[in-house]
Amino acid sequence: MAEFLHREDWLKQAQSIAVGRKQRVRHGFEASAAMDVYNNEDSWSAYCHRCHISGRVMKEHQSVRRIIVEPDRIAPVLATTIPLNDASPYEQKQAWDLLIRKGCPPQVIPEEVLWYDRTVRRIMLRSGPLALGRALDPNRTPKWLPYGAWHGLPMVWTTRQGAGAMVLVEDALSGYKVAKAISTFAPESSLSVVATLGTIITDRFLPYVRGRTIVCMYDGDPAGLAGYNTMQRRLRVWGSPVVDRRPIKGDPKNNDLAEIFAKLKEFV
């Protein structure tokens, strides 16, 4: 059974700091400070790096409505980012609750990709020097933030590499779900999967799609349709045929693996 910190060990210290801040304190009578306490928007929490256990108390009598806006500049990957498996049981549950809700249960996203940063409460998807952070807090905006060495690179997220047709999706989680469907049913396929992080093909990304067959799996909504139509017009002049394989509604990660692959098997 998972262990949790007793609130009397840390709660008053967490309540004494400003909202949105953390502080390193002693846990009990230990010789040095090894416990982080946090005053979050919706709760007070703590994590002891020596004991590897955590605690959380929700602010039940507060109604927090303030939208948390983060800067849109690209920051370095945070030094406090840790593998998700090393996060506390509570933090892992919070992360997996969101991922499962978004159609990405365990085994869809490779374990080495999944990281977490408690200072910003974001799931961090990592690929070499790049990272994408997905907020756990529904009031935090933007939901996704890029981190790392993106300078000079197209703002896209590749989840499967291959020399064949390229499947384009809107978001990274859909990218991993589509890549999982391909690797499950056709592991030797040369299909590649790229999330364009929106519905726009940027100039910086054009050289990567030029001359290739493009399979559009944007969301099945008006924005996804508009993105598909724009993509078709733009890539036609580069000799890149664009095939529409968007779901009828929702986005690809809401479908099961077999449904996703059924839309792609002709390109394998």
Short mmCIF file of C-alpha atoms in Angstrom, two decimals:
data_model
loop_
_atom_site.label_atom_id
_atom_site.label_comp_id
_atom_site.label_asym_id
_atom_site.label_seq_id
_atom_site.Cartn_x
_atom_site.Cartn_y
_atom_site.Cartn_z
CA MET A 1 0.00 0.00 0.00
CA ALA A 2 1.32 3.46 -0.90
CA GLU A 3 2.62 5.59 1.99
CA PHE A 4 1.67 9.24 2.40
CA LEU A 5 3.08 11.99 4.57
CA HIS A 6 1.18 12.87 7.74
CA ARG A 7 -0.25 16.34 7.28
CA GLU A 8 0.99 17.52 10.66
CA ASP A 9 4.55 17.09 9.30
CA TRP A 10 4.16 19.67 6.56
CA LEU A 11 0.74 21.31 6.15
CA LYS A 12 1.36 24.46 8.23
CA GLN A 13 4.60 25.08 6.37
CA ALA A 14 2.84 24.78 2.99
CA GLN A 15 0.10 27.16 4.14
CA SER A 16 2.67 29.76 5.18
CA ILE A 17 4.01 30.34 1.63
CA ALA A 18 2.41 32.24 -1.24
CA VAL A 19 0.10 30.58 -3.76
CA GLY A 20 2.06 29.10 -6.64
CA ARG A 21 5.29 28.84 -4.62
CA LYS A 22 7.26 25.98 -3.10
CA GLN A 23 9.82 25.80 -0.31
CA ARG A 24 12.43 23.22 0.74
CA VAL A 25 12.06 22.35 4.47
CA ARG A 26 13.10 19.69 6.97
CA HIS A 27 10.95 16.59 7.38
CA GLY A 28 10.79 15.98 11.13
CA PHE A 29 14.14 16.02 12.90
CA GLU A 30 16.31 15.23 9.85
CA ALA A 31 19.69 16.94 9.64
CA SER A 32 19.03 18.72 6.34
CA ALA A 33 16.09 20.04 4.35
CA ALA A 34 14.84 17.33 1.97
CA MET A 35 11.10 17.97 1.70
CA ASP A 36 9.42 20.31 -0.79
CA VAL A 37 6.14 21.89 0.29
CA TYR A 38 3.82 23.55 -2.23
CA ASN A 39 0.96 26.03 -2.04
CA ASN A 40 -0.92 25.13 -5.24
CA GLU A 41 -3.99 26.80 -6.70
CA ASP A 42 -6.32 24.03 -5.51
CA SER A 43 -4.36 22.27 -2.78
CA TRP A 44 -1.35 22.15 -0.44
CA SER A 45 1.11 19.35 -1.09
CA ALA A 46 4.49 18.00 -0.09
CA TYR A 47 7.09 15.54 -1.31
CA CYS A 48 10.05 14.22 0.69
CA HIS A 49 13.05 13.42 -1.51
CA ARG A 50 14.61 11.33 1.28
CA CYS A 51 11.53 9.24 2.14
CA HIS A 52 10.09 9.26 -1.43
CA ILE A 53 6.56 9.79 -0.14
CA SER A 54 4.12 12.63 -0.64
CA GLY A 55 0.99 14.24 0.74
CA ARG A 56 -1.80 16.47 -0.49
CA VAL A 57 -4.69 18.36 1.11
CA MET A 58 -7.32 19.85 -1.19
CA LYS A 59 -8.55 23.41 -0.56
CA GLU A 60 -12.12 22.23 -0.15
CA HIS A 61 -13.51 25.56 1.04
CA GLN A 62 -11.96 27.65 -1.73
CA SER A 63 -13.36 28.16 -5.20
CA VAL A 64 -10.41 28.84 -7.46
CA ARG A 65 -11.45 30.34 -10.80
CA ARG A 66 -8.34 32.25 -11.81
CA ILE A 67 -6.85 31.21 -15.14
CA ILE A 68 -3.11 30.61 -14.88
CA VAL A 69 -1.39 32.06 -17.93
CA GLU A 70 2.17 31.01 -18.67
CA PRO A 71 4.60 32.86 -20.98
CA ASP A 72 4.73 31.62 -24.56
CA ARG A 73 8.51 31.81 -24.92
CA ILE A 74 10.37 28.52 -25.24
CA ALA A 75 12.20 27.72 -22.03
CA PRO A 76 14.94 25.12 -21.52
CA VAL A 77 13.86 21.67 -20.39
CA LEU A 78 13.46 22.05 -16.64
CA ALA A 79 16.16 20.54 -14.44
CA THR A 80 13.40 19.35 -12.10
CA THR A 81 11.87 17.10 -14.77
CA ILE A 82 11.91 13.43 -13.71
CA PRO A 83 10.73 10.17 -15.32
CA LEU A 84 7.02 9.73 -14.62
CA ASN A 85 7.77 6.39 -12.94
CA ASP A 86 9.86 8.27 -10.34
CA ALA A 87 7.05 10.66 -9.43
CA SER A 88 4.97 10.13 -6.30
CA PRO A 89 1.98 7.73 -6.46
CA TYR A 90 -0.39 10.69 -6.29
CA GLU A 91 1.38 12.47 -9.16
CA GLN A 92 1.45 9.32 -11.28
CA LYS A 93 -2.27 8.83 -10.72
CA GLN A 94 -2.99 12.43 -11.74
CA ALA A 95 -0.94 12.01 -14.92
CA TRP A 96 -2.47 8.67 -15.87
CA ASP A 97 -5.99 9.87 -15.16
CA LEU A 98 -5.46 12.60 -17.78
CA LEU A 99 -3.70 10.34 -20.31
CA ILE A 100 -6.35 7.63 -20.06
CA ARG A 101 -9.09 10.24 -20.37
CA LYS A 102 -7.38 11.41 -23.57
CA GLY A 103 -7.32 7.90 -25.05
CA CYS A 104 -3.72 7.02 -24.19
CA PRO A 105 -3.66 4.23 -21.58
CA PRO A 106 -0.38 2.55 -20.57
CA GLN A 107 1.63 1.01 -23.45
CA VAL A 108 0.47 3.61 -26.00
CA ILE A 109 3.23 6.11 -25.26
CA PRO A 110 6.74 4.60 -24.81
CA GLU A 111 7.82 4.65 -21.18
CA GLU A 112 11.06 6.50 -21.92
CA VAL A 113 9.08 9.41 -23.40
CA LEU A 114 6.93 10.03 -20.30
CA TRP A 115 8.38 12.47 -17.75
CA TYR A 116 6.88 14.80 -15.18
CA ASP A 117 7.67 18.14 -13.57
CA ARG A 118 5.95 18.95 -10.30
CA THR A 119 7.08 22.59 -10.27
CA VAL A 120 4.76 23.33 -13.21
CA ARG A 121 2.50 20.27 -12.80
CA ARG A 122 2.98 19.18 -16.38
CA ILE A 123 3.39 15.81 -18.04
CA MET A 124 6.55 16.19 -20.10
CA LEU A 125 6.94 14.30 -23.37
CA ARG A 126 10.65 14.13 -24.16
CA SER A 127 12.51 13.47 -27.40
CA GLY A 128 16.24 14.17 -27.27
CA PRO A 129 16.77 17.88 -26.49
CA LEU A 130 13.07 18.67 -27.05
CA ALA A 131 10.07 18.41 -24.77
CA LEU A 132 6.35 19.15 -24.78
CA GLY A 133 4.63 19.89 -21.48
CA ARG A 134 0.92 19.11 -20.99
CA ALA A 135 -0.71 20.86 -18.03
CA LEU A 136 -2.59 18.76 -15.50
CA ASP A 137 -4.46 21.80 -14.18
CA PRO A 138 -7.51 22.56 -16.38
CA ASN A 139 -7.15 26.27 -15.52
CA ARG A 140 -3.59 26.50 -16.79
CA THR A 141 -3.15 28.02 -20.22
CA PRO A 142 -1.81 27.19 -22.69
CA LYS A 143 -2.42 23.49 -22.18
CA TRP A 144 0.74 22.61 -24.12
CA LEU A 145 4.11 24.35 -23.90
CA PRO A 146 7.30 23.52 -25.84
CA TYR A 147 10.61 23.28 -23.99
CA GLY A 148 14.16 22.80 -25.22
CA ALA A 149 16.27 23.47 -28.30
CA TRP A 150 13.56 24.21 -30.89
CA HIS A 151 15.43 27.11 -32.52
CA GLY A 152 15.57 26.56 -36.30
CA LEU A 153 13.38 23.43 -36.18
CA PRO A 154 9.79 23.04 -37.41
CA MET A 155 7.31 23.03 -34.56
CA VAL A 156 6.15 19.44 -35.06
CA TRP A 157 6.36 16.24 -33.01
CA THR A 158 7.36 12.98 -34.71
CA THR A 159 6.09 9.77 -33.13
CA ARG A 160 7.06 7.33 -35.91
CA GLN A 161 9.73 7.66 -38.58
CA GLY A 162 9.61 6.05 -41.99
CA ALA A 163 10.30 6.74 -45.66
CA GLY A 164 6.76 6.04 -46.88
CA ALA A 165 3.55 8.01 -46.65
CA MET A 166 3.34 10.53 -43.81
CA VAL A 167 0.35 10.60 -41.47
CA LEU A 168 -0.32 14.06 -40.04
CA VAL A 169 -2.31 14.54 -36.83
CA GLU A 170 -3.01 17.66 -34.78
CA ASP A 171 -1.55 16.80 -31.37
CA ALA A 172 1.20 14.68 -29.87
CA LEU A 173 -1.11 12.29 -27.98
CA SER A 174 -2.96 11.46 -31.22
CA GLY A 175 0.46 10.96 -32.79
CA TYR A 176 1.40 8.30 -30.26
CA LYS A 177 -1.99 6.57 -30.56
CA VAL A 178 -1.71 6.39 -34.37
CA ALA A 179 1.91 5.21 -34.16
CA LYS A 180 0.86 2.48 -31.71
CA ALA A 181 -1.87 1.29 -34.09
CA ILE A 182 0.65 0.99 -36.94
CA SER A 183 3.30 -0.80 -34.85
CA THR A 184 0.65 -3.21 -33.51
CA PHE A 185 -0.81 -4.30 -36.85
CA ALA A 186 2.05 -3.57 -39.30
CA PRO A 187 5.34 -3.24 -37.39
CA GLU A 188 7.41 -3.33 -40.61
CA SER A 189 5.44 -0.50 -42.23
CA SER A 190 7.34 2.50 -43.60
CA LEU A 191 4.58 4.92 -42.56
CA SER A 192 5.69 7.92 -40.52
CA VAL A 193 3.50 9.84 -38.07
CA VAL A 194 3.92 13.53 -37.27
CA ALA A 195 1.86 15.88 -35.10
CA THR A 196 1.76 19.38 -36.56
CA LEU A 197 0.71 20.81 -33.15
CA GLY A 198 -2.26 22.54 -34.70
CA THR A 199 -3.79 22.57 -38.16
CA ILE A 200 -1.17 24.59 -40.07
CA ILE A 201 1.68 23.35 -42.27
CA THR A 202 4.42 25.88 -41.60
CA ASP A 203 7.05 27.00 -44.12
CA ARG A 204 9.75 25.39 -41.99
CA PHE A 205 7.99 22.01 -42.22
CA LEU A 206 7.37 22.14 -45.99
CA PRO A 207 10.70 20.49 -47.02
CA TYR A 208 9.76 17.40 -44.96
CA VAL A 209 6.44 16.82 -46.75
CA ARG A 210 7.38 17.83 -50.28
CA GLY A 211 6.74 15.02 -52.77
CA ARG A 212 5.39 12.57 -50.18
CA THR A 213 1.89 11.14 -49.92
CA ILE A 214 0.24 12.87 -46.97
CA VAL A 215 -2.53 11.18 -45.00
CA CYS A 216 -4.50 13.78 -43.04
CA MET A 217 -5.87 12.47 -39.73
CA TYR A 218 -6.79 15.82 -38.24
CA ASP A 219 -9.80 15.99 -35.92
CA GLY A 220 -13.29 15.39 -37.25
CA ASP A 221 -14.50 18.92 -36.54
CA PRO A 222 -14.73 22.22 -38.48
CA ALA A 223 -11.17 23.22 -37.53
CA GLY A 224 -9.85 19.85 -38.72
CA LEU A 225 -11.74 20.17 -42.02
CA ALA A 226 -10.41 23.70 -42.56
CA GLY A 227 -6.89 22.46 -41.84
CA TYR A 228 -7.30 19.61 -44.32
CA ASN A 229 -8.59 21.93 -47.07
CA THR A 230 -5.72 24.38 -46.52
CA MET A 231 -3.20 21.55 -46.49
CA GLN A 232 -4.58 20.16 -49.76
CA ARG A 233 -4.34 23.52 -51.54
CA ARG A 234 -0.87 24.28 -50.21
CA LEU A 235 0.76 20.92 -50.88
CA ARG A 236 -0.76 20.41 -54.33
CA VAL A 237 1.81 22.78 -55.86
CA TRP A 238 4.64 20.71 -54.30
CA GLY A 239 3.45 17.44 -55.80
CA SER A 240 2.27 16.03 -52.48
CA PRO A 241 -1.09 14.21 -52.75
CA VAL A 242 -3.21 14.65 -49.63
CA VAL A 243 -5.67 11.93 -48.60
CA ASP A 244 -8.43 12.61 -46.08
CA ARG A 245 -8.64 10.01 -43.31
CA ARG A 246 -10.07 12.18 -40.56
CA PRO A 247 -12.51 10.49 -38.13
CA ILE A 248 -16.19 11.32 -38.53
CA LYS A 249 -16.05 13.14 -35.19
CA GLY A 250 -13.59 13.62 -32.38
CA ASP A 251 -9.90 12.97 -32.90
CA PRO A 252 -7.88 9.83 -33.66
CA LYS A 253 -6.89 9.13 -30.06
CA ASN A 254 -10.59 8.63 -29.20
CA ASN A 255 -10.70 5.58 -31.50
CA ASP A 256 -9.34 2.13 -30.73
CA LEU A 257 -6.21 0.83 -32.44
CA ALA A 258 -8.06 -1.38 -34.92
CA GLU A 259 -10.29 1.51 -36.08
CA ILE A 260 -7.25 3.72 -36.60
CA PHE A 261 -5.35 1.10 -38.56
CA ALA A 262 -8.37 0.33 -40.77
CA LYS A 263 -8.09 3.89 -42.13
CA LEU A 264 -4.38 3.45 -42.87
CA LYS A 265 -3.88 -0.13 -44.05
CA GLU A 266 -3.98 0.80 -47.75
CA PHE A 267 -0.82 2.90 -47.22
CA VAL A 268 1.18 0.23 -45.36
#
